[in-house]
Coordinates of C-alpha atoms and ligand atoms in Angstrom, one line a residue:
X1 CA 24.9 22.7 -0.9
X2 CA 23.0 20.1 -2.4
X3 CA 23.7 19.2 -6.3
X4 CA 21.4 19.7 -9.1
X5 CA 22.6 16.8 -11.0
X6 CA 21.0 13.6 -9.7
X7 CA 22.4 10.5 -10.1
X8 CA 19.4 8.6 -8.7
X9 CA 15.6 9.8 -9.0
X10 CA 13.2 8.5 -6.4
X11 CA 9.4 9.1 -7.6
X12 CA 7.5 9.1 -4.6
X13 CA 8.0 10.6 -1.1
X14 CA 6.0 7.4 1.0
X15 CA 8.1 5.7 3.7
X16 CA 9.5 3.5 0.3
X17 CA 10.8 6.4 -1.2
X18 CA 12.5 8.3 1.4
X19 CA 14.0 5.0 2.9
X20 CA 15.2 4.4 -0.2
X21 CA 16.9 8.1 -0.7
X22 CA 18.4 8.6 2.5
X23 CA 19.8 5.1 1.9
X24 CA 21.6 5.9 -0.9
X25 CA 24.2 8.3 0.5
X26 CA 26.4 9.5 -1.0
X27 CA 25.1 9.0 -3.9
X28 CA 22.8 12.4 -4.9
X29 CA 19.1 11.7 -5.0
X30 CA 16.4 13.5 -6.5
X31 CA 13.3 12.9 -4.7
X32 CA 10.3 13.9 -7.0
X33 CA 6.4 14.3 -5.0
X34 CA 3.1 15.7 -5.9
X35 CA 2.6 17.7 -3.5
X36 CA 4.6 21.0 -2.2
X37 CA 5.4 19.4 1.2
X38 CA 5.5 15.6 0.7
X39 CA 1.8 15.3 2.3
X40 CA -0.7 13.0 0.3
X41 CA 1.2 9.6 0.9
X42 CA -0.4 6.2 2.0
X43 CA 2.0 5.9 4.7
X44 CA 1.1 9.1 6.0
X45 CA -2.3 7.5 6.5
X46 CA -1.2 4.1 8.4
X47 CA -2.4 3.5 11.4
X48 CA -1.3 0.0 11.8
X49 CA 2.3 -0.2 12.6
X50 CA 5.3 -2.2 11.9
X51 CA 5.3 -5.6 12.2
X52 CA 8.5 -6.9 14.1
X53 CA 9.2 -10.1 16.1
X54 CA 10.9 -8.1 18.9
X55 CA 8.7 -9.8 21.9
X56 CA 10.6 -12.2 24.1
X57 CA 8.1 -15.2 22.8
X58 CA 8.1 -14.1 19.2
X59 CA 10.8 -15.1 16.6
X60 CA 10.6 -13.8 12.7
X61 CA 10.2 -17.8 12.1
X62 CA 6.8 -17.2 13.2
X63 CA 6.4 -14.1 12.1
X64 CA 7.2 -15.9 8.1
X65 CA 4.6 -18.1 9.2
X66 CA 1.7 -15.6 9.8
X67 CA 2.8 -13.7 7.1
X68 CA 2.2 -16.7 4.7
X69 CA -0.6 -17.9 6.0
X70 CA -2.0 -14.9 5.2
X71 CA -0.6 -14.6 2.0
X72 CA -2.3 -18.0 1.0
X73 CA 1.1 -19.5 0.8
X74 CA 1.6 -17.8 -2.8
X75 CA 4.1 -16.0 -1.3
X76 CA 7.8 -16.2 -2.3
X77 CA 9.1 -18.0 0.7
X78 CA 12.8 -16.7 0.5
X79 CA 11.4 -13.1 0.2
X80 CA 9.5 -13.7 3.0
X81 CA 12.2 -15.0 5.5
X82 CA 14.3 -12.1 4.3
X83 CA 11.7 -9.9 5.6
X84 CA 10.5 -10.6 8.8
X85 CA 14.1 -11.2 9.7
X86 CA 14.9 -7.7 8.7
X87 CA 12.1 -6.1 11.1
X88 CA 14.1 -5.7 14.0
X89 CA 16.7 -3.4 12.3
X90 CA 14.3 -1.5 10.3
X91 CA 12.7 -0.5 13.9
X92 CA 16.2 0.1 15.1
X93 CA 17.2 2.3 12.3
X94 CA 13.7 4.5 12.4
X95 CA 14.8 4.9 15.9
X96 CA 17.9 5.9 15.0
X97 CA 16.5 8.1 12.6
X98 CA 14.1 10.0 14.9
X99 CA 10.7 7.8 15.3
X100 CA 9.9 7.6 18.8
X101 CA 8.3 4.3 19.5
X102 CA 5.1 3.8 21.8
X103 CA 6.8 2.1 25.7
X104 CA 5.5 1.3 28.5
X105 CA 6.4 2.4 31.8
X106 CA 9.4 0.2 31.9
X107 CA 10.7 1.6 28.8
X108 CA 9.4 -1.7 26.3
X109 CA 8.3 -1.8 23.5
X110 CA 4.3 -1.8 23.8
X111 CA 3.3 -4.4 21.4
X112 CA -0.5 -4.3 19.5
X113 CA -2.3 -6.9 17.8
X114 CA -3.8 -7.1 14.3
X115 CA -5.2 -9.7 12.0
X116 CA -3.8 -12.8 11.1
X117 CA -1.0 -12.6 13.3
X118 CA -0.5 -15.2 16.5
X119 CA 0.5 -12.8 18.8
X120 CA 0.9 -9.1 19.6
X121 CA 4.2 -7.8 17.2
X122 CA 3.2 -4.8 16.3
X123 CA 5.1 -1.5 17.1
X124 CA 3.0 1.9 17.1
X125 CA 4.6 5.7 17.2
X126 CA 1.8 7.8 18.6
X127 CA -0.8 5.2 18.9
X128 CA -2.6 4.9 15.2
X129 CA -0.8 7.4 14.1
X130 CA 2.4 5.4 13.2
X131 CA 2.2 6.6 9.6
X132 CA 2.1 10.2 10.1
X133 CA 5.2 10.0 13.0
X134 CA 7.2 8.1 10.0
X135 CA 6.4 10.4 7.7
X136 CA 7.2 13.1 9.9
X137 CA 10.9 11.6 11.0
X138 CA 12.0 10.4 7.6
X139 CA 11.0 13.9 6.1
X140 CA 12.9 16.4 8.7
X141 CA 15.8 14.2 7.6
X142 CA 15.6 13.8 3.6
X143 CA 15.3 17.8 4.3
X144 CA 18.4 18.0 6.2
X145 CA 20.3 15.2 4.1
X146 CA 22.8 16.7 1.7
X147 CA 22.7 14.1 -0.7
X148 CA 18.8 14.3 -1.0
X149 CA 17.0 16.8 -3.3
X150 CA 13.4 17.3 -2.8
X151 CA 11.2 18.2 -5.7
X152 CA 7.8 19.1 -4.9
X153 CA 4.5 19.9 -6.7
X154 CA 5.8 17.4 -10.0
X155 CA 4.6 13.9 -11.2
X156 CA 6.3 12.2 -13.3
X157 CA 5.0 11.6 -16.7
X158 CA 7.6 9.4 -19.2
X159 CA 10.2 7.2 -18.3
X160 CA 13.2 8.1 -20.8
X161 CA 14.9 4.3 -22.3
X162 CA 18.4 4.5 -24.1
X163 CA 18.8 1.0 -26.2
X164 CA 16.6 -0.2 -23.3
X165 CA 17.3 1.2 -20.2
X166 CA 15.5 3.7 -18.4
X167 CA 18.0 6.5 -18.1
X168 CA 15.8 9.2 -16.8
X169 CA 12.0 11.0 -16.5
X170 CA 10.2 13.5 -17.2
X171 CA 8.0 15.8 -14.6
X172 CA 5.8 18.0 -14.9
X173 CA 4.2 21.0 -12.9
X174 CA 0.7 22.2 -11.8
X175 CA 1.5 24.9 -14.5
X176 CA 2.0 22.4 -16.8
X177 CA 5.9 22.6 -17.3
X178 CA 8.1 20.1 -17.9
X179 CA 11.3 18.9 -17.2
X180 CA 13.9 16.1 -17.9
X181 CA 16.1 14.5 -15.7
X182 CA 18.8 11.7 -16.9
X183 CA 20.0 9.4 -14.1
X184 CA 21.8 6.4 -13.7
X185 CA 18.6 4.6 -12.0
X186 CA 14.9 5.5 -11.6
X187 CA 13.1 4.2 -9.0
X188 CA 9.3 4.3 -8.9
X189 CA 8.0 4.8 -5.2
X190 CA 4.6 5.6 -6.2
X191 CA 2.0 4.0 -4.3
X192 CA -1.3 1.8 -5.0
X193 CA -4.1 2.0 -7.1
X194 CA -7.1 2.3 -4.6
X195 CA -8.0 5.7 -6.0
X196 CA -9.1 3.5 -9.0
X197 CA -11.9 2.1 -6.7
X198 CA -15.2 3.5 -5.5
X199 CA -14.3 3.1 -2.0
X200 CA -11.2 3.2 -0.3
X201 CA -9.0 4.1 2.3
X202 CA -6.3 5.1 0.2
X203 CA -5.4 9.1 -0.5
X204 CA -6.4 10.9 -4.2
X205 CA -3.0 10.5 -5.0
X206 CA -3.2 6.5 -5.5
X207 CA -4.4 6.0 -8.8
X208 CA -1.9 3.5 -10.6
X209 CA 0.3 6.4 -11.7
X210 CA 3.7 4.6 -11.3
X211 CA 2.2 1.2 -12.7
X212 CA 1.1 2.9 -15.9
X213 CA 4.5 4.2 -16.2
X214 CA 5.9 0.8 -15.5
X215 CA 3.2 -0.7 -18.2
X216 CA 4.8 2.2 -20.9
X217 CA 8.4 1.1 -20.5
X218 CA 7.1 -2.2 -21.4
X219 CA 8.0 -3.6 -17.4
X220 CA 6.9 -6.9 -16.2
X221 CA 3.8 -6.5 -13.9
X222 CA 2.6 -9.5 -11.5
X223 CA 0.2 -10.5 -9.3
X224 CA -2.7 -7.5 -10.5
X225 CA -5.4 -9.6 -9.5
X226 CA -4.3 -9.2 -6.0
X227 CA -5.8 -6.2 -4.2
X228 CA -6.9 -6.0 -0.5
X229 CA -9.8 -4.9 1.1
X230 CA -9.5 -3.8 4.4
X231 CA -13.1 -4.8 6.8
X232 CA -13.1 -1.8 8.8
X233 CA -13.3 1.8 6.9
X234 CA -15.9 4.0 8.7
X235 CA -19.1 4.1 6.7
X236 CA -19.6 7.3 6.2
X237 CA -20.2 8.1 2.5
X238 CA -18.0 8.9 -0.9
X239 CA -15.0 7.5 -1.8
X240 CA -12.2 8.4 0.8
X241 CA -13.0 6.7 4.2
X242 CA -11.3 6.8 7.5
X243 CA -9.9 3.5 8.3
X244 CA -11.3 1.8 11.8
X245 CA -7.6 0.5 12.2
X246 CA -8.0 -3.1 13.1
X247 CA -5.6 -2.7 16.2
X248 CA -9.2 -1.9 17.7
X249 CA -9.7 -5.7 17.0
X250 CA -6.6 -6.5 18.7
X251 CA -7.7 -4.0 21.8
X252 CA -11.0 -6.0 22.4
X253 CA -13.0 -4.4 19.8
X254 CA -15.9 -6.8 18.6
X255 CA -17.6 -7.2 15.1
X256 CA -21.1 -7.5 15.2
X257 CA -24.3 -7.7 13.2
X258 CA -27.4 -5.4 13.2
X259 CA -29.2 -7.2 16.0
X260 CA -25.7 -7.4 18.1
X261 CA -25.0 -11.3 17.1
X262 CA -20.9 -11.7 16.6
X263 CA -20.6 -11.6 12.6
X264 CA -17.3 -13.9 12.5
X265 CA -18.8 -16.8 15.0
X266 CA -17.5 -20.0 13.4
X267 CA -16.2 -18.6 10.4
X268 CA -12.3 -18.7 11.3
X269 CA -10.5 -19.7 14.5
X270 CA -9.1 -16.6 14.6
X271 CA -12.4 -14.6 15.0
X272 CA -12.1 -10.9 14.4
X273 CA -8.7 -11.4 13.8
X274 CA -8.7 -13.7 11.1
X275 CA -6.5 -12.5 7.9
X276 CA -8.5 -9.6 6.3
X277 CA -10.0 -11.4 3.0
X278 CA -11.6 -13.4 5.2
X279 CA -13.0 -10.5 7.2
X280 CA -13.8 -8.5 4.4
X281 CA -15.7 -10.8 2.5
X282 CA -18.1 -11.5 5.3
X283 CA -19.0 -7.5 6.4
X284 CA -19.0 -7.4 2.2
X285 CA -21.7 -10.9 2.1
X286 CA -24.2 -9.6 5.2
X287 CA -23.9 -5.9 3.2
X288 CA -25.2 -7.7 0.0
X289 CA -27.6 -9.5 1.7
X290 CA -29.5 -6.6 2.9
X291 CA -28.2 -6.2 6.5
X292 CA -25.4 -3.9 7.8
X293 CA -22.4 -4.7 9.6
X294 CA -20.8 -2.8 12.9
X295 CA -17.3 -2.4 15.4
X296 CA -18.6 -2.8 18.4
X297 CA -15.5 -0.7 20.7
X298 CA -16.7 0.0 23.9
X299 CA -15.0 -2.9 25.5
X300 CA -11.8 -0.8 25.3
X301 CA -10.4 1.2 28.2
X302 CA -7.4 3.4 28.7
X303 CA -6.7 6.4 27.4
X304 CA -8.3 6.7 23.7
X305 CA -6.8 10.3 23.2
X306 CA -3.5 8.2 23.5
X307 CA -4.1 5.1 21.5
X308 CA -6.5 5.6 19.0
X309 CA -6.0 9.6 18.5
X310 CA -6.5 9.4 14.9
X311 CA -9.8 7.2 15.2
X312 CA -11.6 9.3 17.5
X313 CA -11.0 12.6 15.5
X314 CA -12.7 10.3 12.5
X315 CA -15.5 9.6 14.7
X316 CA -15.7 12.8 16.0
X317 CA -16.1 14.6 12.8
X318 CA -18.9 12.5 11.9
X319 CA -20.4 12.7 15.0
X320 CA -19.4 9.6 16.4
X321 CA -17.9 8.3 19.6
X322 CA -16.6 4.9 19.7
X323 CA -16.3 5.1 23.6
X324 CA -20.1 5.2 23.4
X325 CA -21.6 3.5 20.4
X326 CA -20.4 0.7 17.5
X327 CA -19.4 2.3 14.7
X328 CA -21.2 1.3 10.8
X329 CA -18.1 -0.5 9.1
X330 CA -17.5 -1.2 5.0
X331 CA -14.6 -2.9 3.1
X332 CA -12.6 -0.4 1.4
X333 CA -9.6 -1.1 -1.2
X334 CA -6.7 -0.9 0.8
X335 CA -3.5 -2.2 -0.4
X336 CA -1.8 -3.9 -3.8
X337 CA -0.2 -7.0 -3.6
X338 CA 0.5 -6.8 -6.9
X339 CA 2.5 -4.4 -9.1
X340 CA 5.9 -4.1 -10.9
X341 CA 7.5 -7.3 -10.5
X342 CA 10.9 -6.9 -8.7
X343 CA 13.7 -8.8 -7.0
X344 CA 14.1 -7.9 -3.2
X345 CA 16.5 -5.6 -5.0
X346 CA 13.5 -4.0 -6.9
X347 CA 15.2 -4.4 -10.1
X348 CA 12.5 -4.5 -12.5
X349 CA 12.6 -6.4 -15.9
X350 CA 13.6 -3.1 -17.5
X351 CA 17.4 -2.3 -17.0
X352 CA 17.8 1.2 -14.9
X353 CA 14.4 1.1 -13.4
X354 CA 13.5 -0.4 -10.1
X355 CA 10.4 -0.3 -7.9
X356 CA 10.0 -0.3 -4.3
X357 CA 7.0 0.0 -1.5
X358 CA 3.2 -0.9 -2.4
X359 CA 3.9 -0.2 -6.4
X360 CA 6.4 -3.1 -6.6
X361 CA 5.5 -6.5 -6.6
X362 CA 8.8 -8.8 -4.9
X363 CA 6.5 -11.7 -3.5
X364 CA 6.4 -11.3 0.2
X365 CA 2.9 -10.6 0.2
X366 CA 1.6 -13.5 -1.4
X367 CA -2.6 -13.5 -2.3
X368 CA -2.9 -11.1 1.0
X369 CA -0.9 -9.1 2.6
X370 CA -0.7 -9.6 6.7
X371 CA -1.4 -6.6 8.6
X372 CA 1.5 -3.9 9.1
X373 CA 3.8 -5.8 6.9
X374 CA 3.6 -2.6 4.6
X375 CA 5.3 -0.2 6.2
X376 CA 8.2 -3.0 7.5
X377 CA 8.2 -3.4 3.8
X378 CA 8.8 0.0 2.8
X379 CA 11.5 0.6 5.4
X380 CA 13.2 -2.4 4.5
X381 CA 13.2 -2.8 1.0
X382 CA 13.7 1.1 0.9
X383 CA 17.0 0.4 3.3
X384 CA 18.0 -2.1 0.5
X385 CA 17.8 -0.8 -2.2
X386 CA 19.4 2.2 -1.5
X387 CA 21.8 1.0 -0.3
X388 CA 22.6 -1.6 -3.5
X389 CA 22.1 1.7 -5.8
X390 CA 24.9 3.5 -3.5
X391 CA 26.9 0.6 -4.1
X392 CA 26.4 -0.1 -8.3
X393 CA 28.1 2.7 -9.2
X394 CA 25.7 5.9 -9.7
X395 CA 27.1 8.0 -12.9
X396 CA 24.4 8.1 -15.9
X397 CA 26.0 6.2 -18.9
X398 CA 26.5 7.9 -22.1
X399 CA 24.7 10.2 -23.5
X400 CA 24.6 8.2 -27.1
X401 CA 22.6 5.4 -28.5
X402 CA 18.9 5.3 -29.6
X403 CA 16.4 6.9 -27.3
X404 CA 12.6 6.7 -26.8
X405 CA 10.1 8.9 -24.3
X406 CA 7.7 5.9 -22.3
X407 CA 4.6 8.4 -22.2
X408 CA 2.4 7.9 -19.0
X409 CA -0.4 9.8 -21.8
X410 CA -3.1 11.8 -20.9
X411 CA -5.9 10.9 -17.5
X412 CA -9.1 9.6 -18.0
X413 CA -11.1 12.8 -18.1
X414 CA -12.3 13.6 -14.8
X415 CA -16.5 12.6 -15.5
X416 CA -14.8 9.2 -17.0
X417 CA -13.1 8.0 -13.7
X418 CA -16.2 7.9 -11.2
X419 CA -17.8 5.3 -13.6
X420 CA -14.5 3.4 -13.8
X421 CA -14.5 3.3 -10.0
X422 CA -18.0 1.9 -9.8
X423 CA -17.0 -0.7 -12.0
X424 CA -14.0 -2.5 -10.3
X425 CA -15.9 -2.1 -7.1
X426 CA -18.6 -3.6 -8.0
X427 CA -16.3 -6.5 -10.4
X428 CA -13.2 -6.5 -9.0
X429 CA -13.8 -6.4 -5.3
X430 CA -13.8 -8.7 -2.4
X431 CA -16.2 -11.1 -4.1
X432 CA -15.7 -11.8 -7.8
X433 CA -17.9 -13.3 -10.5
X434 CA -15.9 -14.9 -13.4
X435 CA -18.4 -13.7 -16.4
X436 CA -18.4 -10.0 -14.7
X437 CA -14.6 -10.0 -14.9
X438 CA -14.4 -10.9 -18.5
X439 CA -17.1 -8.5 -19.7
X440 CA -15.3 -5.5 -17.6
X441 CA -11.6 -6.7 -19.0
X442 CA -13.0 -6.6 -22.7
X443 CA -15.3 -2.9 -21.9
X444 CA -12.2 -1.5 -20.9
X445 CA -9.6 -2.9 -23.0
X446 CA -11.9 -1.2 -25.9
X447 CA -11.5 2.3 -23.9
X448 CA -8.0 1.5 -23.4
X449 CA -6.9 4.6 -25.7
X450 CA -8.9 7.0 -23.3
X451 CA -6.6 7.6 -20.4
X452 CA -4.1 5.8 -18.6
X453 CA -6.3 4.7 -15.6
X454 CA -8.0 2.5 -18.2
X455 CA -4.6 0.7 -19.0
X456 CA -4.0 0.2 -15.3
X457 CA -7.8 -1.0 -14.9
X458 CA -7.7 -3.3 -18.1
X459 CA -4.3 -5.1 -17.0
X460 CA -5.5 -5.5 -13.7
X461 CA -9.1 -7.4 -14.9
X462 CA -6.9 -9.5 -17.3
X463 CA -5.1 -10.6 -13.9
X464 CA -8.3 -11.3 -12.6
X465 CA -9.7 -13.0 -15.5
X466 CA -6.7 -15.2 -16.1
X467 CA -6.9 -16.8 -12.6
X468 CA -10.0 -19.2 -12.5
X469 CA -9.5 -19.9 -8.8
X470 CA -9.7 -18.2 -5.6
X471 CA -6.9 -17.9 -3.9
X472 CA -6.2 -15.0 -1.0
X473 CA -7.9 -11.6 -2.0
X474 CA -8.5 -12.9 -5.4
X475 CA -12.2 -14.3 -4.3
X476 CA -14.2 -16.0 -7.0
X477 CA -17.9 -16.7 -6.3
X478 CA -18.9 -20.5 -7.0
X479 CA -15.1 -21.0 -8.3
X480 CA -12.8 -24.2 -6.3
X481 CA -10.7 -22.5 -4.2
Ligands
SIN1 C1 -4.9 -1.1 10.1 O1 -4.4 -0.4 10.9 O2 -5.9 -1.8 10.3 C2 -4.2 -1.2 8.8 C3 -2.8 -1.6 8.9 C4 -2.3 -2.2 7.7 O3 -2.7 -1.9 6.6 O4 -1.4 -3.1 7.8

């Protein structure tokens, strides 16, 4: 039987946000999603792995070091060594939770490859499919978990403060119905923002929600300017685009240019496998300079239907086959380093709310995030915090004292967005122009009132304007780095 009064509510149902809930037992958990059946989430959608030093040569020493390489060594260190020594039981504990990962035929761990990492560390469940065989796991058991209840088809739309804590939310329904739930903590599980740009490999779904709920309650938010492009999406038109996973990099895959000449030659000693600013900005430079940029895959053998089941399909459904031709590539937004700034705890600045997964911002991405760091994240600081909330002490305080509603407010209307898009791809994307920044920051700070996308937008180009040097993902044209 499970209980209708939560104690905790989870507002998301990502890898983050179920990690986090089934962490918590016993403590009762409301988990609140957009969707009916928990589809819709970025994780669902990953097809790198997790990152994990679990190969006899590897050691999460070096795994910190990749990871702040990559991160431009903005990173916080601490967070950082926390992490990538908490990979090997976050794998362990989606085993023991039902993930079945990729082995050879001696029962090891088969370990990929991806950018900006020294050597293969990455885990896979059904080849690029990882995500989606997460997903999949951690949902059968939220389902089956007595402490967990799942609330589907809501978003959350105000954050509820008593004397300044956040002591609960409100939802509301496709129909438009609301309701209130108080609980001793809130945690925002929510996602990215790469719905807010043109092009991206994110779902619909990631649009900044939780960070404009975070910006209501008057949270601290860090590191905006931060946003990563991945090299690789499939160019094939509009906004959504399958990802190219760069696993095909590790496999042998090549990156070339329209007359077949290898577009990272001298540009990084890792190659195609340099951290994915660097990548990005060069398919983004030879796109801007007239020419077009390709993933040249055919070197790669073995059985595709086994690795790479969820590329081919992509392919496929544009009429594509990897195994035969190099695929058109374009950056895409990817992934937020920034967010909600957190402890590893994802204790917020506001008492009672917390953040976790992409939406938070705890430091152990730095200026760019290394590759499958994002779901070890989610897993782990998920695992964490749940368990911390299980620990504090879960009753909602009392009922008196002064209270306000943090209203999320009303979207951007739906003809507003698509020029919105436009304009932080075109100003807030892999490369940046100073002067561009500032005139977008003040265009939407004057539209500010129009819809909370515009909010999440304007506090984002502030970010942007307020560092004057590049640093990671944050590229400035013509600015020191
Ligand atoms: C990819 O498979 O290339 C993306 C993995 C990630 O975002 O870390």
């Amino acid at each position: 039987m499970k209980s209708a009064q939560p104690s905790i509510v989870v507002i998301g149902s990502g890898v983050a946000g179920m990690a986090t809930a089934l962490s918590a037992a016993p403590a009762n958990v409301c988990l609140i999603c957009p969707t009916h059946d928990g589809s819709g989430s970025a994780s669902a959608l990953a097809q790198g792995g997790v990152a994990a030093a679990v190969g006899a040569d590897d050691s999460a020493a070096a795994h910190a070091r990749d990871t702040l390489e990559a991160g431009a060594w903005h990173n916080a260190a601490a967070a950082v060594g926390w992490l990538t020594g908490a990979a090997r039981p976050a794998v362990a504990w989606l085993e023991q939770h039902g993930v079945r990962f990729d082995r050879d035929g001696e029962g090891n761990l088969q370990l990929g490859r991806e950018g900006g990492h020294a050597c293969n560390r990455i885990v896979h469940a059904g080849g690029d499919a990882t995500g989606a065989a997460l997903v999949r796991a951690l949902q059968e058991c939220c389902h089956g978990a007595a402490h967990v209840q799942w609330r589907g088809s809501r978003e959350a739309v105000a954050l509820l403060l008593r004397d300044g804590h956040v002591v609960g939310v409100r939802t509301r329904d496709a129909d438009g119905r609301d309701e209130s739930l108080e609980a001793a903590a809130v945690v925002l599980a929510t996602g990215g923002i790469g719905a807010l740009y043109a092009h991206t490999s994110n779902p619909a779904g990631a649009g900044g929600s939780g960070l404009s709920l975070a910006l209501a309650a008057g949270a601290e938010l860090r590191d905006l300017e931060f946003v990563q492009f991945h090299p690789t999406a499939l160019a094939s038109g509009g906004q959504h685009l399958p990802l190219l996973t760069e696993a095909l990099r590790g496999a042998g895959a090549r990156l070339i240019d329209a007359e077949d000449r290898p577009l990272m030659a001298g540009l990084h000693p890792l190659g195609d496998l340099a951290p994915r600013d660097v990548v990005a900005r060069r398919v983004w430079q030879v796109q801007h300079a007239g020419g077009a940029a390709w993933l040249d895959a055919r070197a790669i053998t073995g059985d595709w239907n086994r690795r790479f089941p969820t590329v081919l399909a992509a392919c496929h459904a544009h009429g594509l086959d990897p195994r035969q031709t190099p695929l058109p590539i374009t950056p895409v937004a990817h992934f937020h380093m920034g967010g909600v700034a957190t402890d590893l705890d994802g204790r917020t600045s506001v008492p009672g709310l917390f953040a976790v997964g992409e939406v938070a911002c705890n430091g152990v991405h730095g200026a760019n995030r290394l590759a499958s760091n994002s779901l070890l994240e989610a897993v782990a600081c998920g695992r964490r915090l749940g368990r911390m909330l299980a620990g504090a002490g879960t009753t909602p305080g009392s009922a008196r004292g002064t209270h306000r509603w943090a209203e999320r407010g009303p979207a951007l209307a739906t003809d507003a967005l698509p020029s919105l898009r436009e304009l932080l791809w075109r100003v807030a994307g892999p490369v940046r122009e100073m002067s561009e920044l500032h005139a977008a920051w003040h265009r939407c700070n004057d539209a500010a009132a129009a819809g909370w996308q515009m909010r999440v937008a304007t506090a984002l180009l502030r970010a942007a304007c307020r560092r004057r040097q590049s640093l990671g993902a944050h590229y400035l044209q013509g600015a020191p780095a």
